[in-house]
Structures are given as C-alpha cells and as structure tokens.
Amino acid sequence: SGGGSILCPPPVSATGISYVEFLLETIGQFAHMHIGVCDGSFDLKSGWTALSEGNSALLATYNMKKLHMGVVEDFGVVTPKKGDRLGLMIDMSKGSLEVFINDSPQGTLATDLPQPLYFCIDFGWPGQVVSIEPRDHWQMLSQCMQRFFEGLDYAATQAKMKQLFQEFDLDGSNSIDISELNTAFHTMHVYMAE
C-alpha cells in the first residue's frame, strides 16, 4: 500500500562500491514513489517515512526531482516507467550516489552521504510493486561498456580497446592493475554520462 517506506537491509558497506537495482513492476495509478538512501532513523509507527528524514537522498520517480538534505532540485529528464530498472550505485571512496535507468547513467544524486546508510523505497500510491534485481555493479557496468563499443566493427573495436589500454596503463607496465581498471571504468562511465 502507499505511504510507507521500506529499508533494504543490511546497511550499505562503509567502504567500496554498493549497488542495488529495482525493477518497477507496478507503479500504481500514479508513479508517486521515491527511491534512494537514508540513515534509517525515521519512525514509521508514528507516521514518518524516509521523506521526512533530513539525511535522506531520494529520487522522485514521478517528476525526476531529487530530495537531498531537505532541498528539492531538478535531477533528470528520463522518467522511469513500469518495467524499467532503476539502479543506485554508491561509491564510498568518492562519497557519491549515482543513478541508472536501464543501465543508462543519469547522474550523481548525492555526494554527502550519511552513515549508517540504507537503500530505501518510499511508496506513495497503493498497489505499487518493486522488486530487487539480482545484479551487481559489475554486471551493470559491463552493459555500459558494451554501449561504449556499440556500432563498431571488429577492427574498430580492437583499435578502441588498444587506445583505451594505452590510455589507462598509467604506470607504463604493459598491464592494467585493479586501480587502473577502476579508473578506466569510472572514466568510461563519466564519458557516457556526459
């Protein structure tokens, strides 16, 4: 039913990357729903939801506005609809919360993230159904990377991969370690989001 918030335990890890993906199965008569993160301090029994929490960072799915630290701002132009997958990726090393719709980057929702931190959904209309998809951030990023090479033939793909390898082999060792790989993924993500 509408008007309630749900926390997705356990709390988000204080280090590394955390990712959750929600499938919007049924949005109700109106897609009035907020998805994001909060510190879990709201009191649902007293009628409070994640929307009332000062530390929350939430995306309003019906108008693509963000609510962060009590401030409402425009966020995006792509409004999710029934059947869409809405992904949230937290990178604690950057303190950022990124939003994806169907693997397409939408931008940074928040940078000042509270601790502890929970992914959450605030339902605003009866009959809304959202499920959590069994995907991790690597699966989502691989889909993003495939789009990076979309439309290229084999030779062009090989040339682009060689160029990227040379660009991201930062220490000149003719191999790419995990930090260089993370830099490459992040750079491609930023490139595609712009």
Coordinates of N, CA and C in Angstrom, one line a residue:
S1 N 0.8 -1.2 0.0 CA 0.0 0.0 0.0 C 0.9 1.2 0.0
G2 N 0.3 2.4 -0.3 CA 1.0 3.6 -0.4 C 1.3 4.2 0.9
G3 N 2.3 5.2 0.9 CA 2.6 6.0 2.1 C 3.5 5.3 3.1
G4 N 4.2 4.3 2.7 CA 5.2 3.7 3.6 C 6.6 3.6 3.0
S5 N 7.6 3.6 3.9 CA 8.9 3.4 3.5 C 9.5 2.0 3.8
I6 N 10.3 1.5 3.0 CA 10.9 0.2 3.2 C 12.4 0.4 3.2
L7 N 13.1 -0.1 4.2 CA 14.6 -0.2 4.2 C 15.0 -1.5 3.6
C8 N 16.1 -1.4 2.9 CA 16.7 -2.6 2.3 C 17.9 -3.0 3.1
P9 N 17.8 -3.9 4.1 CA 19.0 -4.2 4.9 C 19.8 -5.2 4.2
P10 N 21.1 -5.4 4.5 CA 21.8 -4.8 5.6 C 22.2 -3.3 5.2
P11 N 22.8 -2.6 6.2 CA 23.3 -1.3 5.8 C 24.4 -1.4 4.7
V12 N 24.5 -0.3 3.9 CA 25.5 -0.2 2.9 C 26.9 -0.3 3.5
S13 N 27.8 -1.0 2.9 CA 29.1 -1.0 3.4 C 29.8 0.3 3.5
A14 N 30.5 0.6 4.5 CA 31.2 1.9 4.7 C 32.4 2.1 3.8
T15 N 32.8 1.0 3.0 CA 33.9 1.1 2.1 C 33.4 0.5 0.8
G16 N 34.1 0.8 -0.3 CA 33.9 0.1 -1.6 C 32.7 0.6 -2.3
I17 N 32.2 -0.2 -3.2 CA 31.0 0.1 -4.1 C 29.9 -0.8 -3.7
S18 N 28.7 -0.2 -3.5 CA 27.5 -1.0 -3.3 C 26.5 -0.6 -4.4
Y19 N 25.7 -1.6 -4.8 CA 24.8 -1.4 -5.9 C 23.5 -2.2 -5.7
V20 N 22.4 -1.5 -6.0 CA 21.1 -2.2 -5.9 C 20.3 -1.8 -7.2
E21 N 19.5 -2.7 -7.6 CA 18.7 -2.4 -8.8 C 17.3 -2.8 -8.6
F22 N 16.4 -1.8 -8.7 CA 15.0 -2.1 -8.5 C 14.2 -2.2 -9.8
L23 N 13.4 -3.2 -9.9 CA 12.5 -3.4 -11.1 C 11.2 -2.8 -10.7
L24 N 10.7 -1.8 -11.5 CA 9.4 -1.2 -11.2 C 8.3 -2.0 -11.9
E25 N 7.8 -3.0 -11.1 CA 6.9 -3.9 -11.7 C 5.5 -3.3 -11.9
T26 N 5.0 -2.6 -10.9 CA 3.7 -1.9 -10.9 C 3.9 -0.6 -10.2
I27 N 3.5 0.5 -10.9 CA 3.7 1.8 -10.3 C 2.4 2.4 -9.8
G28 N 1.3 1.7 -10.0 CA 0.0 2.2 -9.5 C -0.6 3.3 -10.5
Q29 N -1.6 3.9 -10.0 CA -2.3 4.9 -10.9 C -1.3 6.1 -11.2
F30 N -0.5 6.4 -10.2 CA 0.5 7.5 -10.4 C 1.8 6.9 -9.9
A31 N 2.9 7.3 -10.6 CA 4.2 6.8 -10.3 C 4.8 7.5 -9.1
H32 N 4.0 7.9 -8.1 CA 4.5 8.7 -7.0 C 5.3 7.8 -6.0
M33 N 6.6 7.8 -6.2 CA 7.5 6.9 -5.5 C 8.8 7.6 -5.3
H34 N 9.5 7.4 -4.2 CA 10.8 7.9 -4.0 C 11.8 6.7 -3.8
I35 N 12.9 6.7 -4.5 CA 13.9 5.6 -4.3 C 15.2 6.3 -4.1
G36 N 16.0 5.8 -3.1 CA 17.3 6.3 -2.8 C 17.9 5.7 -1.5
V37 N 18.5 6.6 -0.7 CA 19.1 6.2 0.5 C 18.7 7.0 1.7
C38 N 18.8 6.4 2.9 CA 18.5 7.2 4.1 C 19.3 6.6 5.3
D39 N 19.3 7.2 6.4 CA 20.0 6.7 7.5 C 19.2 5.7 8.4
G40 N 17.9 5.6 8.1 CA 17.1 4.6 8.8 C 16.5 5.1 10.1
S41 N 16.6 6.4 10.3 CA 16.1 6.9 11.6 C 14.7 7.3 11.7
F42 N 13.9 7.2 10.6 CA 12.5 7.6 10.6 C 11.7 6.6 11.4
D43 N 10.5 7.0 11.9 CA 9.7 6.2 12.7 C 8.4 6.0 12.0
L44 N 8.3 4.9 11.3 CA 7.1 4.5 10.5 C 5.9 4.4 11.4
K45 N 6.0 3.9 12.6 CA 4.9 3.7 13.5 C 4.2 5.0 13.9
S46 N 5.0 6.1 13.9 CA 4.5 7.4 14.2 C 4.0 8.2 12.9
G47 N 4.1 7.5 11.8 CA 3.7 8.2 10.6 C 4.8 8.8 9.8
W48 N 6.0 8.7 10.2 CA 7.1 9.3 9.5 C 7.7 8.3 8.5
T49 N 8.2 8.8 7.4 CA 8.7 8.0 6.3 C 10.1 8.5 6.0
A50 N 10.8 7.9 5.0 CA 12.1 8.3 4.6 C 12.1 9.7 4.1
L51 N 10.9 10.2 3.6 CA 10.8 11.5 3.0 C 11.0 12.6 4.1
S52 N 10.7 12.2 5.4 CA 10.8 13.1 6.5 C 12.2 13.2 7.1
E53 N 13.0 12.3 6.6 CA 14.4 12.2 7.2 C 15.3 13.2 6.6
G54 N 15.9 14.0 7.4 CA 16.8 15.1 7.0 C 18.0 14.6 6.2
N55 N 18.5 13.4 6.5 CA 19.7 12.9 5.8 C 19.4 12.1 4.6
S56 N 18.2 12.0 4.2 CA 17.9 11.1 3.0 C 18.3 11.8 1.7
A57 N 18.6 10.9 0.7 CA 18.9 11.4 -0.7 C 17.9 10.5 -1.5
L58 N 16.9 11.1 -2.0 CA 15.8 10.4 -2.7 C 15.5 10.9 -4.1
L59 N 15.2 10.1 -5.0 CA 14.8 10.5 -6.3 C 13.3 10.3 -6.5
A60 N 12.5 11.3 -6.8 CA 11.1 11.2 -7.1 C 10.9 10.6 -8.5
T61 N 10.4 9.4 -8.6 CA 10.2 8.8 -9.9 C 9.2 9.5 -10.8
Y62 N 8.3 10.2 -10.2 CA 7.2 10.8 -11.0 C 7.6 12.1 -11.6
N63 N 8.6 12.8 -11.1 CA 8.9 14.1 -11.7 C 10.4 14.3 -11.8
M64 N 11.2 13.3 -11.5 CA 12.7 13.3 -11.6 C 13.3 14.5 -10.9
K65 N 12.8 14.8 -9.7 CA 13.4 15.7 -8.8 C 14.1 15.0 -7.7
K66 N 15.2 15.6 -7.2 CA 15.9 14.9 -6.1 C 15.6 15.7 -4.8
L67 N 15.5 14.9 -3.7 CA 15.4 15.5 -2.4 C 16.6 15.0 -1.6
H68 N 17.4 16.0 -1.3 CA 18.7 15.7 -0.5 C 18.9 16.7 0.5
M69 N 19.1 16.3 1.8 CA 19.3 17.1 2.9 C 18.2 18.2 3.0
G70 N 16.9 17.8 2.7 CA 15.8 18.7 2.8 C 15.6 19.6 1.6
V71 N 16.4 19.6 0.6 CA 16.4 20.5 -0.5 C 15.9 19.7 -1.7
V72 N 14.9 20.3 -2.4 CA 14.4 19.7 -3.7 C 15.0 20.4 -4.9
E73 N 15.5 19.6 -5.8 CA 16.1 20.2 -7.0 C 15.8 19.3 -8.2
D74 N 15.9 19.9 -9.4 CA 15.7 19.2 -10.6 C 16.9 18.2 -10.7
F75 N 16.6 17.0 -11.3 CA 17.6 16.0 -11.4 C 17.8 15.5 -12.9
G76 N 16.7 15.0 -13.4 CA 16.9 14.4 -14.8 C 15.6 14.6 -15.6
V77 N 15.8 14.1 -16.8 CA 14.7 14.2 -17.8 C 14.0 12.9 -18.2
V78 N 14.7 11.8 -17.9 CA 14.1 10.5 -18.2 C 13.3 10.0 -17.0
T79 N 12.0 9.9 -17.2 CA 11.1 9.4 -16.1 C 10.9 7.9 -16.3
P80 N 11.3 7.2 -15.2 CA 11.1 5.7 -15.3 C 9.6 5.3 -15.4
K81 N 9.4 4.2 -16.0 CA 8.0 3.7 -16.2 C 8.0 2.3 -15.8
K82 N 6.8 1.7 -15.8 CA 6.6 0.3 -15.5 C 7.5 -0.5 -16.3
G83 N 8.2 -1.5 -15.7 CA 9.1 -2.4 -16.4 C 10.6 -1.9 -16.4
D84 N 10.8 -0.6 -16.0 CA 12.2 -0.1 -16.0 C 12.9 -0.6 -14.8
R85 N 14.3 -0.7 -15.0 CA 15.2 -1.0 -13.9 C 15.9 0.3 -13.4
L86 N 15.7 0.6 -12.2 CA 16.3 1.8 -11.6 C 17.5 1.3 -10.7
G87 N 18.7 1.7 -11.1 CA 19.9 1.2 -10.3 C 20.5 2.4 -9.5
L88 N 21.0 2.1 -8.3 CA 21.6 3.0 -7.4 C 23.0 2.5 -7.1
M89 N 24.1 3.2 -7.4 CA 25.4 2.8 -7.1 C 26.1 3.8 -6.2
I90 N 26.5 3.3 -5.0 CA 27.2 4.1 -4.1 C 28.7 3.8 -4.1
D91 N 29.6 4.8 -4.3 CA 31.0 4.6 -4.3 C 31.5 5.3 -3.0
M92 N 31.8 4.6 -2.0 CA 32.1 5.3 -0.7 C 33.5 6.0 -0.8
S93 N 34.4 5.5 -1.7 CA 35.7 6.2 -1.8 C 35.5 7.7 -2.4
K94 N 34.4 7.9 -3.1 CA 34.1 9.2 -3.6 C 32.9 9.8 -2.8
G95 N 32.2 9.0 -2.0 CA 31.1 9.5 -1.3 C 29.9 9.9 -2.2
S96 N 29.8 9.2 -3.3 CA 28.8 9.5 -4.3 C 27.7 8.5 -4.5
L97 N 26.5 8.9 -4.9 CA 25.4 8.1 -5.2 C 25.0 8.4 -6.6
E98 N 25.2 7.4 -7.5 CA 24.8 7.5 -8.9 C 23.5 6.8 -9.2
V99 N 22.8 7.3 -10.2 CA 21.5 6.7 -10.6 C 21.6 6.2 -12.1
F100 N 21.0 5.0 -12.3 CA 21.0 4.4 -13.6 C 19.6 4.0 -13.9
I101 N 19.1 4.2 -15.1 CA 17.8 3.7 -15.6 C 18.1 2.8 -16.8
N102 N 17.8 1.5 -16.6 CA 18.0 0.5 -17.6 C 19.5 0.6 -18.1
D103 N 20.4 0.6 -17.1 CA 21.9 0.6 -17.3 C 22.4 1.9 -17.9
S104 N 21.5 2.9 -18.1 CA 22.0 4.2 -18.7 C 22.2 5.2 -17.5
P105 N 23.4 5.8 -17.4 CA 23.8 6.7 -16.3 C 22.9 7.9 -16.4
Q106 N 22.4 8.3 -15.3 CA 21.5 9.5 -15.2 C 22.2 10.7 -14.4
G107 N 23.3 10.4 -13.7 CA 24.0 11.4 -13.0 C 24.1 11.1 -11.5
T108 N 24.7 12.1 -10.8 CA 25.0 11.9 -9.4 C 23.8 12.5 -8.6
L109 N 23.2 11.7 -7.8 CA 22.1 12.1 -6.9 C 22.5 12.9 -5.7
A110 N 23.6 12.4 -5.1 CA 24.1 13.0 -3.8 C 25.6 12.7 -3.6
T111 N 26.2 13.6 -2.9 CA 27.6 13.4 -2.5 C 27.9 13.3 -1.0
D112 N 27.1 14.0 -0.2 CA 27.2 14.0 1.2 C 26.3 12.9 1.8
L113 N 26.9 11.7 2.0 CA 26.1 10.6 2.3 C 26.1 10.3 3.8
P114 N 25.0 10.0 4.5 CA 25.0 9.7 5.9 C 25.6 8.3 6.2
Q115 N 25.9 8.1 7.5 CA 26.3 6.8 8.0 C 25.5 6.5 9.2
P116 N 24.9 5.4 9.5 CA 24.8 4.3 8.5 C 23.9 4.7 7.4
L117 N 23.9 3.9 6.4 CA 23.2 4.2 5.1 C 22.5 3.0 4.6
Y118 N 21.2 3.1 4.3 CA 20.4 2.0 3.7 C 19.8 2.5 2.4
F119 N 19.7 1.5 1.5 CA 18.9 1.8 0.3 C 17.5 1.7 0.8
C120 N 16.6 2.5 0.2 CA 15.2 2.6 0.6 C 14.3 2.9 -0.5
I121 N 13.0 2.6 -0.3 CA 11.9 3.0 -1.2 C 10.8 3.6 -0.4
D122 N 10.3 4.7 -0.8 CA 9.1 5.3 -0.2 C 7.9 5.2 -1.2
F123 N 7.0 4.3 -0.9 CA 5.8 4.2 -1.8 C 4.8 5.3 -1.5
G124 N 4.3 5.8 -2.5 CA 3.3 6.9 -2.4 C 1.9 6.6 -2.9
W125 N 1.7 5.4 -3.4 CA 0.4 5.0 -4.0 C 0.1 3.5 -3.8
P126 N -1.1 3.2 -3.4 CA -1.4 1.8 -3.2 C -1.2 0.9 -4.4
G127 N -0.8 -0.3 -4.2 CA -0.6 -1.3 -5.2 C 0.8 -1.2 -5.9
Q128 N 1.7 -0.3 -5.5 CA 3.0 -0.3 -6.2 C 3.8 -1.5 -5.8
V129 N 4.4 -2.1 -6.8 CA 5.3 -3.3 -6.6 C 6.6 -3.0 -7.2
V130 N 7.7 -3.2 -6.4 CA 9.0 -3.0 -6.8 C 9.8 -4.3 -6.3
S131 N 10.6 -4.9 -7.2 CA 11.4 -6.0 -6.7 C 12.9 -5.6 -6.9
I132 N 13.7 -6.3 -6.1 CA 15.2 -6.1 -6.2 C 15.7 -7.1 -7.2
E133 N 16.4 -6.6 -8.2 CA 17.0 -7.5 -9.2 C 18.4 -8.1 -8.7
P134 N 18.6 -9.3 -9.0 CA 19.9 -10.0 -8.6 C 21.1 -9.6 -9.5
R135 N 21.4 -8.3 -9.5 CA 22.6 -7.9 -10.3 C 23.5 -7.1 -9.5
D136 N 24.8 -7.1 -9.8 CA 25.7 -6.3 -9.1 C 26.3 -5.2 -10.0
H137 N 27.1 -4.3 -9.5 CA 27.6 -3.2 -10.3 C 28.4 -3.6 -11.4
W138 N 29.1 -4.7 -11.3 CA 30.0 -5.2 -12.4 C 29.1 -5.6 -13.6
Q139 N 28.0 -6.2 -13.4 CA 27.1 -6.6 -14.5 C 26.5 -5.3 -15.1
M140 N 26.1 -4.3 -14.3 CA 25.6 -3.1 -14.9 C 26.7 -2.4 -15.7
L141 N 27.9 -2.3 -15.1 CA 29.0 -1.6 -15.8 C 29.4 -2.3 -17.1
S142 N 29.3 -3.6 -17.2 CA 29.6 -4.4 -18.4 C 28.6 -4.0 -19.5
Q143 N 27.3 -3.8 -19.1 CA 26.3 -3.4 -20.1 C 26.7 -2.0 -20.6
C144 N 27.1 -1.1 -19.7 CA 27.5 0.3 -20.1 C 28.7 0.2 -21.0
M145 N 29.6 -0.7 -20.8 CA 30.8 -0.8 -21.6 C 30.5 -1.3 -23.0
Q146 N 29.5 -2.2 -23.1 CA 29.1 -2.7 -24.4 C 28.5 -1.6 -25.2
R147 N 27.8 -0.6 -24.6 CA 27.3 0.5 -25.3 C 28.5 1.4 -25.8
F148 N 29.6 1.4 -25.1 CA 30.7 2.2 -25.4 C 31.3 1.8 -26.8
F149 N 31.2 0.5 -27.1 CA 31.7 0.0 -28.3 C 30.6 -0.3 -29.4
E150 N 29.4 0.1 -29.1 CA 28.3 -0.2 -30.0 C 28.5 0.4 -31.4
G151 N 28.2 -0.4 -32.4 CA 28.2 0.1 -33.7 C 29.6 0.0 -34.4
L152 N 30.6 -0.4 -33.6 CA 32.0 -0.6 -34.1 C 32.2 -2.0 -34.7
D153 N 32.8 -2.1 -35.8 CA 33.2 -3.4 -36.3 C 34.4 -4.0 -35.5
Y154 N 34.8 -5.2 -35.9 CA 35.8 -5.8 -35.1 C 37.1 -5.0 -35.1
A155 N 37.6 -4.5 -36.2 CA 38.8 -3.8 -36.3 C 38.7 -2.5 -35.5
A156 N 37.6 -1.8 -35.6 CA 37.4 -0.5 -34.8 C 37.3 -0.8 -33.3
T157 N 36.7 -1.9 -33.0 CA 36.6 -2.3 -31.6 C 38.1 -2.6 -31.0
Q158 N 38.9 -3.3 -31.8 CA 40.2 -3.6 -31.4 C 41.0 -2.4 -31.2
A159 N 40.9 -1.5 -32.2 CA 41.6 -0.2 -32.2 C 41.2 0.6 -30.9
K160 N 39.9 0.7 -30.6 CA 39.4 1.4 -29.5 C 40.0 0.8 -28.2
M161 N 40.0 -0.6 -28.1 CA 40.5 -1.2 -26.9 C 42.0 -1.0 -26.7
K162 N 42.7 -1.0 -27.8 CA 44.2 -0.7 -27.7 C 44.4 0.7 -27.2
Q163 N 43.6 1.7 -27.8 CA 43.7 3.1 -27.4 C 43.4 3.2 -25.9
L164 N 42.4 2.6 -25.4 CA 42.0 2.6 -24.0 C 43.0 2.0 -23.1
F165 N 43.6 0.8 -23.6 CA 44.6 0.2 -22.8 C 45.8 1.1 -22.6
Q166 N 46.3 1.7 -23.7 CA 47.4 2.6 -23.6 C 47.1 3.8 -22.7
E167 N 45.9 4.3 -22.8 CA 45.5 5.5 -22.0 C 45.4 5.1 -20.5
F168 N 45.0 3.9 -20.2 CA 44.8 3.6 -18.8 C 45.9 2.8 -18.1
D169 N 46.9 2.4 -18.9 CA 48.1 1.8 -18.3 C 48.9 2.9 -17.8
L170 N 48.5 3.5 -16.6 CA 49.0 4.7 -16.1 C 50.5 4.6 -15.6
D171 N 50.9 3.4 -15.2 CA 52.3 3.2 -14.7 C 53.2 2.7 -15.8
G172 N 52.7 2.5 -17.1 CA 53.5 2.0 -18.2 C 54.0 0.6 -18.1
S173 N 53.4 -0.2 -17.3 CA 53.8 -1.6 -17.0 C 53.4 -2.6 -18.1
N174 N 52.7 -2.2 -19.1 CA 52.1 -3.0 -20.1 C 51.1 -4.0 -19.5
S175 N 50.5 -3.6 -18.4 CA 49.4 -4.4 -17.8 C 48.5 -3.4 -17.0
I176 N 47.3 -3.8 -16.8 CA 46.4 -2.9 -16.1 C 46.0 -3.5 -14.8
D177 N 46.4 -2.9 -13.6 CA 46.0 -3.4 -12.3 C 44.6 -2.9 -11.9
I178 N 44.2 -3.4 -10.8 CA 42.8 -3.1 -10.4 C 42.5 -1.6 -10.2
S179 N 43.5 -0.8 -9.7 CA 43.3 0.6 -9.6 C 43.1 1.3 -11.0
E180 N 44.0 0.8 -11.9 CA 43.9 1.3 -13.3 C 42.5 0.9 -14.0
L181 N 42.1 -0.3 -13.7 CA 40.8 -0.8 -14.2 C 39.7 0.1 -13.6
N182 N 39.7 0.3 -12.3 CA 38.7 1.2 -11.7 C 38.7 2.6 -12.4
T183 N 39.9 3.1 -12.6 CA 39.9 4.4 -13.3 C 39.3 4.4 -14.7
A184 N 39.6 3.3 -15.4 CA 39.0 3.1 -16.7 C 37.5 3.0 -16.7
F185 N 37.0 2.2 -15.8 CA 35.5 2.1 -15.7 C 34.9 3.4 -15.3
H186 N 35.5 4.1 -14.4 CA 35.0 5.4 -14.0 C 35.0 6.4 -15.1
T187 N 36.1 6.4 -15.8 CA 36.2 7.4 -16.9 C 35.2 7.1 -18.0
M188 N 35.0 5.8 -18.4 CA 34.1 5.5 -19.4 C 32.7 5.8 -18.9
H189 N 32.4 5.6 -17.6 CA 31.1 5.9 -17.1 C 30.8 7.4 -17.2
V190 N 31.8 8.2 -16.8 CA 31.7 9.7 -16.9 C 31.5 10.1 -18.3
Y191 N 32.3 9.5 -19.2 CA 32.2 9.8 -20.6 C 30.8 9.5 -21.2
M192 N 30.3 8.4 -20.8 CA 28.9 8.0 -21.3 C 27.9 8.9 -20.7
A193 N 28.1 9.4 -19.5 CA 27.0 10.1 -18.8 C 26.9 11.5 -19.3
E194 N 28.0 12.0 -19.9 CA 28.0 13.4 -20.4 C 27.2 13.6 -21.6

